[in-house]
Coordinates of C-alpha atoms in Angstrom, one line a residue:
Chain A
M1 CA 201.7 147.9 268.4
S2 CA 198.7 146.1 267.2
H3 CA 196.7 144.2 270.0
H4 CA 195.2 141.9 267.4
L5 CA 198.7 140.9 265.9
N6 CA 200.0 140.2 269.3
D7 CA 196.5 137.9 270.2
L8 CA 196.6 136.0 266.9
L9 CA 200.7 135.3 267.5
E10 CA 199.8 134.1 271.8
E11 CA 196.9 132.1 270.1
L12 CA 199.3 129.9 267.8
R13 CA 201.8 129.6 270.2
A14 CA 199.4 128.1 272.5
Q15 CA 198.2 125.9 269.5
V16 CA 201.8 124.9 269.2
A17 CA 202.1 124.0 272.9
R18 CA 199.2 122.1 272.6
M19 CA 199.9 120.0 269.4
S20 CA 203.3 119.3 271.3
T21 CA 201.7 118.2 274.5
L22 CA 199.5 115.7 272.2
V23 CA 203.0 114.8 270.4
L24 CA 204.5 113.7 273.7
Q25 CA 201.8 112.0 275.1
S26 CA 202.0 109.8 272.0
V27 CA 206.0 109.3 271.9
E28 CA 205.5 108.5 275.6
Q29 CA 202.3 105.9 275.2
A30 CA 204.2 104.4 272.3
C31 CA 207.4 104.0 274.7
E32 CA 205.5 102.6 277.6
A33 CA 203.9 100.3 274.8
V34 CA 207.2 98.6 273.7
F35 CA 208.6 98.7 278.0
N36 CA 205.4 96.6 278.9
A37 CA 204.6 94.8 275.5
D38 CA 201.3 96.3 275.9
G39 CA 199.6 95.8 272.7
K40 CA 196.5 97.7 273.9
L41 CA 198.7 101.1 274.7
A42 CA 200.2 100.5 270.8
Q43 CA 196.7 100.5 269.7
E44 CA 196.1 103.6 271.5
T45 CA 199.0 105.5 270.1
I46 CA 197.8 104.9 266.6
D47 CA 194.5 106.2 267.5
L48 CA 196.2 109.2 269.1
D49 CA 197.4 110.2 265.4
Q50 CA 194.1 111.6 264.3
R51 CA 194.1 114.2 266.6
V52 CA 197.7 115.3 265.9
D53 CA 196.7 115.3 262.3
E54 CA 194.1 117.7 262.9
A55 CA 195.9 120.1 265.3
E56 CA 198.7 119.9 262.6
V57 CA 196.5 121.5 260.0
K58 CA 195.0 123.8 262.3
V59 CA 198.2 125.2 263.2
E60 CA 199.2 125.4 259.4
Q61 CA 196.3 127.1 258.7
S62 CA 196.5 129.5 261.3
A63 CA 200.3 130.5 260.3
I64 CA 199.3 131.0 256.5
D65 CA 196.2 133.2 257.8
L66 CA 198.7 135.2 259.9
L67 CA 201.5 135.4 257.0
A68 CA 198.8 136.6 254.9
L69 CA 196.9 138.8 256.7
Q70 CA 198.8 140.3 259.0
Q71 CA 202.3 140.5 257.1
P72 CA 204.3 140.2 260.4
A73 CA 208.6 141.3 260.1
A74 CA 211.7 140.7 261.8
G75 CA 211.0 138.6 264.9
D76 CA 207.3 138.0 264.5
L77 CA 208.5 136.6 260.9
R78 CA 211.1 134.7 261.9
F79 CA 208.2 133.4 264.6
V80 CA 205.6 132.3 262.1
T81 CA 208.0 130.9 259.4
T82 CA 210.0 128.8 261.8
I83 CA 206.4 127.6 263.6
I84 CA 205.2 126.3 260.1
K85 CA 208.5 124.0 259.8
V86 CA 208.0 123.0 263.6
N87 CA 204.6 122.2 263.0
A88 CA 205.7 119.7 260.3
D89 CA 208.3 118.2 262.3
F90 CA 206.4 117.9 265.7
E91 CA 204.0 115.7 263.1
R92 CA 206.8 113.7 261.9
I93 CA 207.6 112.7 265.5
A94 CA 204.2 111.5 266.3
D95 CA 204.4 109.5 262.8
C96 CA 207.5 107.9 264.4
A97 CA 205.5 107.1 267.4
V98 CA 202.7 105.4 265.3
N99 CA 205.6 103.3 263.6
I100 CA 207.1 102.4 267.0
A101 CA 203.5 101.1 268.1
Q102 CA 202.7 99.5 264.5
R103 CA 206.1 97.4 265.3
M104 CA 205.0 96.6 269.0
L105 CA 202.0 95.1 267.9
P106 CA 203.2 92.0 266.7
L107 CA 205.7 92.0 269.3
S108 CA 203.4 92.2 272.3
H109 CA 201.6 88.7 271.3
Q110 CA 205.3 87.1 272.0
V111 CA 205.0 85.8 275.4
D112 CA 208.7 86.0 276.0
Y113 CA 209.2 89.6 274.6
H114 CA 211.8 91.9 276.7
V115 CA 213.0 95.0 275.8
P116 CA 216.7 95.2 275.2
A117 CA 218.4 97.2 278.1
D118 CA 220.0 99.4 275.6
L119 CA 216.4 100.1 273.8
R120 CA 215.0 101.0 276.8
L121 CA 217.6 103.8 277.6
M122 CA 217.7 105.4 274.0
A123 CA 214.0 105.7 274.7
N124 CA 214.1 107.2 277.8
T125 CA 217.2 109.4 276.5
V126 CA 214.5 110.4 273.6
L127 CA 211.9 111.0 276.1
Q128 CA 213.8 113.8 277.9
I129 CA 215.3 115.3 274.6
L130 CA 211.6 115.6 273.5
R131 CA 210.6 117.5 276.6
D132 CA 213.5 119.5 276.2
T133 CA 212.6 120.3 273.0
I134 CA 209.2 121.2 273.7
K135 CA 210.3 123.4 276.7
A136 CA 212.9 125.0 275.0
F137 CA 210.4 126.3 272.0
N138 CA 207.5 127.4 274.7
L139 CA 210.4 129.3 276.8
R140 CA 212.2 130.2 273.9
D141 CA 215.2 129.0 275.7
E142 CA 218.5 129.2 273.1
A143 CA 220.7 127.2 276.1
L144 CA 218.3 124.2 276.5
A145 CA 218.0 124.2 272.8
R146 CA 221.6 123.8 272.1
H147 CA 221.9 121.4 274.6
V148 CA 219.1 119.4 272.6
I149 CA 221.5 119.4 269.5
K150 CA 224.3 117.9 271.5
S151 CA 222.2 115.3 272.9
D152 CA 221.5 113.7 269.6
D153 CA 224.9 112.5 269.5
V154 CA 223.9 109.8 272.4
V155 CA 221.1 109.1 270.8
D156 CA 222.9 108.2 267.6
A157 CA 225.5 106.1 269.5
L158 CA 223.0 104.5 271.2
Y159 CA 221.1 103.0 267.9
H160 CA 224.2 101.8 266.1
Q161 CA 224.9 100.0 269.4
I162 CA 221.4 98.5 269.0
V163 CA 221.6 98.0 265.2
Q164 CA 225.1 96.1 266.2
D165 CA 223.8 94.3 269.3
M166 CA 220.7 93.0 267.0
L167 CA 222.5 91.8 264.1
T168 CA 224.8 89.6 266.4
M169 CA 222.0 87.8 267.8
M170 CA 220.4 87.4 264.5
E171 CA 223.5 85.9 263.7
S172 CA 223.5 83.3 266.6
D173 CA 219.9 82.8 266.9
G174 CA 218.0 83.3 263.4
Q175 CA 214.4 82.1 265.2
K176 CA 214.3 85.3 266.7
A177 CA 214.9 87.4 263.6
N178 CA 211.3 88.9 263.4
R179 CA 211.8 90.5 267.2
D180 CA 215.4 91.7 266.8
L181 CA 214.3 93.3 262.7
G182 CA 211.3 94.7 265.1
N183 CA 213.8 96.2 267.6
I184 CA 215.8 97.8 265.1
M185 CA 213.3 99.5 263.6
I186 CA 211.7 100.6 267.0
A187 CA 215.2 101.9 267.3
K188 CA 215.5 103.7 264.1
N189 CA 212.1 105.6 264.6
L190 CA 213.3 106.8 267.9
E191 CA 216.6 107.7 266.3
R192 CA 214.2 109.7 263.7
I193 CA 212.5 111.7 266.8
G194 CA 215.8 112.8 267.8
D195 CA 216.5 114.3 264.4
H196 CA 213.4 116.4 264.3
C197 CA 213.7 117.4 267.9
T198 CA 217.1 118.7 266.9
N199 CA 215.5 120.7 263.6
V200 CA 213.2 122.1 266.3
A201 CA 216.1 123.0 268.4
E202 CA 218.0 124.7 265.5
D203 CA 214.7 126.5 264.6
V204 CA 214.6 128.1 268.1
V205 CA 217.7 129.1 268.0
Y206 CA 216.9 130.8 264.9
I207 CA 213.5 132.5 266.5
H208 CA 216.1 133.6 269.4
T209 CA 219.2 135.3 266.9
G210 CA 218.0 135.2 263.6
R211 CA 221.1 133.1 262.8
I212 CA 220.5 129.5 260.9
I213 CA 222.5 127.1 262.4
R214 CA 221.6 123.9 260.3
H215 CA 224.4 122.2 258.5
L216 CA 227.2 124.1 260.6
H217 CA 229.5 121.9 263.0
A218 CA 230.1 124.9 265.7
V219 CA 226.9 125.1 267.4
Chain B
M1 CA 218.4 155.9 271.6
G2 CA 221.6 155.4 270.6
R3 CA 222.8 157.4 267.3
V4 CA 224.3 155.0 264.7
S5 CA 227.6 155.8 264.0
L6 CA 228.7 154.4 260.4
Q7 CA 232.2 154.0 259.6
P8 CA 233.9 157.4 258.5
P9 CA 234.1 157.8 254.5
T10 CA 237.7 157.4 254.2
V11 CA 237.7 154.0 255.9
S12 CA 236.6 151.6 253.7
A13 CA 235.2 148.3 254.1
M14 CA 236.0 145.4 252.4
P15 CA 234.8 145.5 249.0
V16 CA 231.9 143.1 248.5
N17 CA 230.4 142.1 245.0
L18 CA 227.2 143.9 244.8
D19 CA 225.6 141.0 243.2
R20 CA 222.3 140.6 245.5
S21 CA 222.8 137.0 245.5
E22 CA 225.7 137.4 247.4
Q23 CA 224.7 140.6 249.4
V24 CA 223.1 138.3 252.3
P25 CA 223.9 134.6 251.3
A26 CA 221.2 132.6 252.6
A27 CA 222.7 130.4 255.0
A28 CA 225.3 132.7 256.0
P29 CA 225.9 132.9 259.7
A30 CA 225.1 136.4 259.6
T31 CA 225.8 137.6 263.3
P32 CA 224.0 141.1 263.4
T33 CA 227.3 142.9 263.7
A34 CA 228.3 141.6 260.3
T35 CA 225.8 143.4 258.7
A36 CA 226.0 146.6 260.8
S37 CA 226.2 148.9 257.9
P38 CA 225.5 148.6 254.2
R39 CA 229.1 150.2 253.8
D40 CA 229.9 146.3 254.6
L41 CA 227.9 145.5 251.4
I42 CA 228.4 148.5 249.1
N43 CA 231.6 148.9 247.3
P44 CA 233.2 152.2 247.8
A45 CA 233.2 152.5 244.2
D46 CA 229.8 152.0 243.8
V47 CA 228.4 154.9 245.9
L48 CA 226.8 157.5 244.6
I49 CA 225.1 159.7 247.0
E50 CA 226.7 160.0 250.4
G51 CA 225.9 161.8 253.3
R52 CA 228.6 162.6 255.5
N53 CA 227.5 164.2 259.5
V54 CA 224.3 165.7 257.5
S55 CA 222.3 167.6 260.1
V56 CA 219.4 170.2 258.9
F57 CA 217.8 172.5 260.7
Y58 CA 214.5 174.4 260.7
G59 CA 215.5 177.4 262.8
H60 CA 216.3 176.1 266.3
H61 CA 214.8 172.9 265.5
E62 CA 217.4 170.5 264.2
A63 CA 215.5 167.8 262.0
I64 CA 218.3 165.8 260.7
I65 CA 221.1 165.7 263.3
G66 CA 224.4 164.4 262.4
V67 CA 223.1 161.6 259.6
S68 CA 226.3 159.6 257.5
L69 CA 225.2 157.4 255.2
A70 CA 226.0 155.9 251.5
M71 CA 223.6 154.8 249.0
A72 CA 224.6 152.5 245.8
R73 CA 224.3 153.5 242.2
N74 CA 221.8 151.7 240.6
H75 CA 219.8 150.3 243.7
V76 CA 217.0 151.4 245.4
T77 CA 217.4 153.1 249.1
A78 CA 214.1 153.1 251.1
M79 CA 213.8 155.7 253.9
I80 CA 211.5 154.0 256.7
G81 CA 210.2 155.7 259.7
P82 CA 207.4 157.6 261.8
S83 CA 206.1 161.1 260.6
G84 CA 208.6 163.5 261.5
C85 CA 211.4 161.3 261.7
G86 CA 213.2 163.2 259.0
K87 CA 213.2 161.0 256.4
T88 CA 211.5 163.3 254.1
T89 CA 214.2 166.2 255.3
F90 CA 216.9 164.1 254.2
L91 CA 215.3 163.5 250.7
R92 CA 214.4 166.8 250.1
A93 CA 218.1 167.8 251.1
I94 CA 219.7 166.0 248.3
N95 CA 218.4 167.8 245.5
R96 CA 218.3 171.1 247.8
L97 CA 214.3 171.6 247.8
N98 CA 214.6 172.7 251.8
D99 CA 217.0 175.8 250.4
L100 CA 213.2 176.9 249.3
I101 CA 212.3 177.1 253.2
P102 CA 213.0 179.8 254.9
G103 CA 215.3 179.1 257.8
C104 CA 216.6 176.4 256.8
K105 CA 220.4 175.2 257.4
V106 CA 222.3 172.3 256.3
T107 CA 225.4 171.4 257.8
G108 CA 228.0 168.7 256.9
E109 CA 228.6 167.2 253.3
L110 CA 226.4 165.9 251.2
L111 CA 228.2 164.4 247.9
I112 CA 226.6 163.2 244.4
S113 CA 229.2 161.3 242.5
G114 CA 231.9 163.0 245.1
N115 CA 230.9 166.6 244.5
N116 CA 229.1 168.3 247.3
V117 CA 225.8 169.4 246.6
Y118 CA 225.9 172.5 249.5
D119 CA 229.2 173.8 247.7
P120 CA 228.3 177.6 246.7
R121 CA 229.7 177.1 243.0
I122 CA 227.1 174.4 242.4
D123 CA 224.7 174.8 239.5
L124 CA 221.3 174.6 241.3
V125 CA 219.4 174.2 237.6
N126 CA 221.9 171.2 236.7
L127 CA 221.3 169.9 240.1
R128 CA 217.9 169.5 239.9
R129 CA 218.4 168.2 236.6
Q130 CA 220.2 165.1 237.4
V131 CA 218.0 164.5 240.4
G132 CA 214.8 164.3 239.6
L133 CA 212.0 164.1 242.1
V134 CA 208.4 162.6 242.4
F135 CA 205.8 164.2 244.7
Q136 CA 203.3 162.6 247.3
K137 CA 200.4 163.6 245.1
P138 CA 200.9 163.3 241.5
N139 CA 200.8 166.9 239.8
P140 CA 201.3 167.3 236.2
F141 CA 201.3 170.8 234.6
P142 CA 197.8 171.9 233.2
K143 CA 199.1 170.9 229.9
S144 CA 199.0 168.1 227.1
I145 CA 200.6 164.7 228.2
Y146 CA 203.1 165.8 225.4
D147 CA 204.1 169.1 226.7
N148 CA 204.8 167.6 230.3
I149 CA 207.4 165.5 229.2
A150 CA 208.7 168.2 226.9
Y151 CA 208.9 171.2 229.4
G152 CA 212.5 170.0 230.5
P153 CA 213.7 169.2 227.7
R154 CA 212.9 172.3 225.8
L155 CA 214.1 174.6 228.8
Q156 CA 217.5 172.4 228.2
G157 CA 217.1 174.0 224.7
I158 CA 215.8 170.9 222.6
H159 CA 212.9 172.5 220.5
R160 CA 213.5 170.5 217.4
R161 CA 210.3 168.3 217.4
S162 CA 211.4 165.5 216.2
E163 CA 214.0 165.2 218.9
L164 CA 211.3 166.1 221.4
D165 CA 208.8 163.1 220.0
I166 CA 212.0 160.8 220.3
V167 CA 212.1 162.2 224.0
V168 CA 208.5 162.0 224.6
E169 CA 208.4 158.2 223.5
N170 CA 211.0 157.1 225.3
C171 CA 210.1 158.4 228.3
L172 CA 206.6 157.1 228.1
R173 CA 207.8 153.8 227.4
K174 CA 210.3 153.8 230.3
A175 CA 207.3 155.3 232.5
A176 CA 205.3 151.8 231.3
L177 CA 202.6 154.6 230.0
W178 CA 203.1 154.9 226.5
D179 CA 200.7 152.3 225.2
E180 CA 198.1 153.9 227.2
V181 CA 198.7 157.4 225.7
K182 CA 200.1 157.1 222.7
D183 CA 197.1 157.8 220.7
R184 CA 196.3 161.0 222.9
L185 CA 199.6 163.0 223.4
A186 CA 197.7 165.8 222.8
A187 CA 195.0 165.2 225.7
S188 CA 195.0 167.8 229.0
A189 CA 197.3 165.5 231.3
L190 CA 194.6 166.3 234.2
S191 CA 192.5 164.0 232.0
M192 CA 194.6 161.2 233.0
S193 CA 193.8 158.7 236.3
G194 CA 196.0 159.5 239.6
G195 CA 198.1 156.3 238.5
Q196 CA 198.4 157.3 235.3
Q197 CA 199.2 161.3 236.5
Q198 CA 202.1 159.6 238.9
R199 CA 203.5 157.8 236.1
L200 CA 203.1 161.0 233.6
C201 CA 205.1 162.9 236.7
I202 CA 207.6 160.1 236.6
A203 CA 208.5 160.0 233.0
R204 CA 208.4 164.0 233.2
A205 CA 210.8 163.3 235.8
L206 CA 213.1 161.0 233.5
A207 CA 212.7 163.6 230.4
T208 CA 215.8 165.7 232.0
R209 CA 218.2 162.6 232.1
P210 CA 218.4 162.5 235.7
T211 CA 220.9 159.7 237.4
V212 CA 219.0 160.0 240.5
L213 CA 215.2 159.6 241.1
L214 CA 213.9 161.0 243.9
M215 CA 210.4 159.6 245.2
D216 CA 208.8 160.9 248.4
E217 CA 205.7 158.3 249.3
P218 CA 204.9 158.2 245.4
C219 CA 202.2 155.9 245.8
S220 CA 200.4 157.1 249.1
A221 CA 197.5 158.9 246.7
L222 CA 197.3 155.7 244.5
D223 CA 195.0 152.6 244.3
P224 CA 196.2 149.2 244.6
I225 CA 196.6 148.4 241.2
A226 CA 198.5 151.5 240.0
T227 CA 200.7 151.0 243.4
T228 CA 201.5 147.8 241.5
K229 CA 202.5 149.3 238.5
I230 CA 204.7 152.3 240.2
E231 CA 206.1 149.1 242.4
D232 CA 207.2 147.7 238.7
L233 CA 208.1 150.8 237.5
I234 CA 210.5 151.4 240.3
T235 CA 212.2 147.7 240.1
E236 CA 212.7 148.7 236.1
L237 CA 214.2 151.9 236.4
R238 CA 216.3 150.7 239.0
A239 CA 218.7 149.5 236.0
S240 CA 219.4 152.8 234.5
Y241 CA 218.9 155.0 237.9
T242 CA 219.5 155.6 241.2
I243 CA 216.2 155.6 243.2
V244 CA 215.8 157.0 246.8
I245 CA 211.9 156.3 248.3
V246 CA 210.0 158.0 251.4
T247 CA 207.5 155.4 252.2
H248 CA 205.5 155.3 254.9
N249 CA 204.4 151.9 253.8
M250 CA 206.9 149.2 255.1
Q251 CA 205.8 146.3 252.6
Q252 CA 206.5 148.6 250.2
A253 CA 210.1 149.3 251.0
A254 CA 210.2 145.7 251.3
R255 CA 209.4 144.8 248.3
V256 CA 211.0 147.4 246.1
S257 CA 214.3 148.6 247.6
D258 CA 217.8 146.6 248.3
F259 CA 218.8 148.9 251.2
T260 CA 216.4 150.6 254.1
A261 CA 217.3 153.3 256.3
F262 CA 215.2 154.0 259.7
F263 CA 215.1 157.5 260.7
Y264 CA 213.4 158.3 264.3
M265 CA 213.3 161.7 265.6
G266 CA 216.1 162.9 263.0
Y267 CA 218.6 160.3 264.2
L268 CA 219.5 157.3 261.7
I269 CA 218.9 154.6 263.6
E270 CA 219.7 151.5 261.6
Y271 CA 220.7 151.4 257.9
N272 CA 221.2 148.0 256.5
A273 CA 220.4 145.7 253.4
T274 CA 216.3 145.4 253.0
S275 CA 216.3 141.5 253.8
A276 CA 218.4 142.1 257.0
M277 CA 215.8 145.2 258.0
F278 CA 212.7 142.9 258.3
T279 CA 213.8 139.8 259.0
N280 CA 216.6 140.2 261.5
P281 CA 217.2 144.1 262.6
I282 CA 220.0 145.3 264.6
Q283 CA 218.4 147.8 266.6
K284 CA 215.3 147.0 268.8
Q285 CA 213.8 150.6 268.1
T286 CA 213.8 149.1 264.3
E287 CA 212.5 145.6 265.3
D288 CA 209.8 147.7 267.3
Y289 CA 209.0 150.0 264.1
V290 CA 208.8 147.2 261.6
T291 CA 207.0 145.1 263.9
G292 CA 204.5 147.5 264.8
R293 CA 205.6 147.3 268.2
F294 CA 206.5 151.3 268.1
G295 CA 205.8 153.9 271.0

């Protein structure tokens, strides 16, 4: 085969791996900021996003160059076209981390802020799903990707539970509405991260099998 | 290496609409086995060319080994594979050009419109009128542009100038050449550029009103602009002709064909809708070949 093409594909894979590490760091920091009401860490998460954005542009440029100059086919074509989509999902995950951090900044100034137990559980669940997603992508692990897709139901259930709890608390104590609304928005962004992980996992299945399983109920 | 065994011709798959948009639905959960053979995609009533267990021997050497495949009317079928895989041999077997090679023997059946072209009763002149061939290198006759096109019709007994004029203009128009040469029809065909000469050869092949057009690497001697013109021409001619093209350029096969057959060492390894062949081939050998990992 063309060694040059192989090298370019490996380089692209490495670029996405490096980017996904940054994205994971961003979400971990955002969650840590929530757990500890840490405004400084929240700000660091926001600042980190520029590096993620730069990495995203590099990956996209490399993928487009590879398509235009090497004209990959079959499995290579599926890999490169999927990279473009996965790249966008990873970048959006980092954006969600920034959203969480931005919501956390004012909450961190509240001396009595404590993260609700379900929100902590949801954040830890999403973090594990993100780690599994990155692992499934890097190792092209179809079974793990399918596990990620199924795990999203847990995240959705937690999100609905948190929204319900916060609405109940707002009704009973309107003085803390800002805090409760902030928690809902944090949960919403965690839920979006779960959705993006599902997208990436579906793309891993596509790379592996050539089957588009998006929108199919049976996985 | 496994031989591909297509469904026996008598066992017809469920007829499927050949509307291209329905061949491979974008969101269909197309498992590899679901597109194992274009027979699943080609309505048996639309089959024009069909090989049944075709083998071609050059002396003791078996250049094509038990190939069965069906090609759809008014579609483009590409044959790809490394040098010596048998794709050109199969192409030339369709209009019996291999008969000219001493020691060449063909077994099995090769049908066009249900008639075996290797039936001893077949009229070879009529077969080659129906099945035109365009070669790798442009090979215009050392005659005028007009006489190149009129050559075949004259052999068929058309001599009236007015009739020939119509044939020549129609064929040159179909070959997207009329506007470039209409003012110099009497000029030598050898004065044309390589790309124009190849389109002239296509026009010449069309002049005998064939149903099938065979093309043996028709762009390999042409520059990218001339290649684009030939590829556009193939796409336009598909509406009126059944086209079979041999090409070493896989991107060309991907661009112009509806179905692709991959040959290797005389075997038909995989035959499928072109979109499936280049995005999700079934056989590992096909994947290795189209991704450049062969050998």
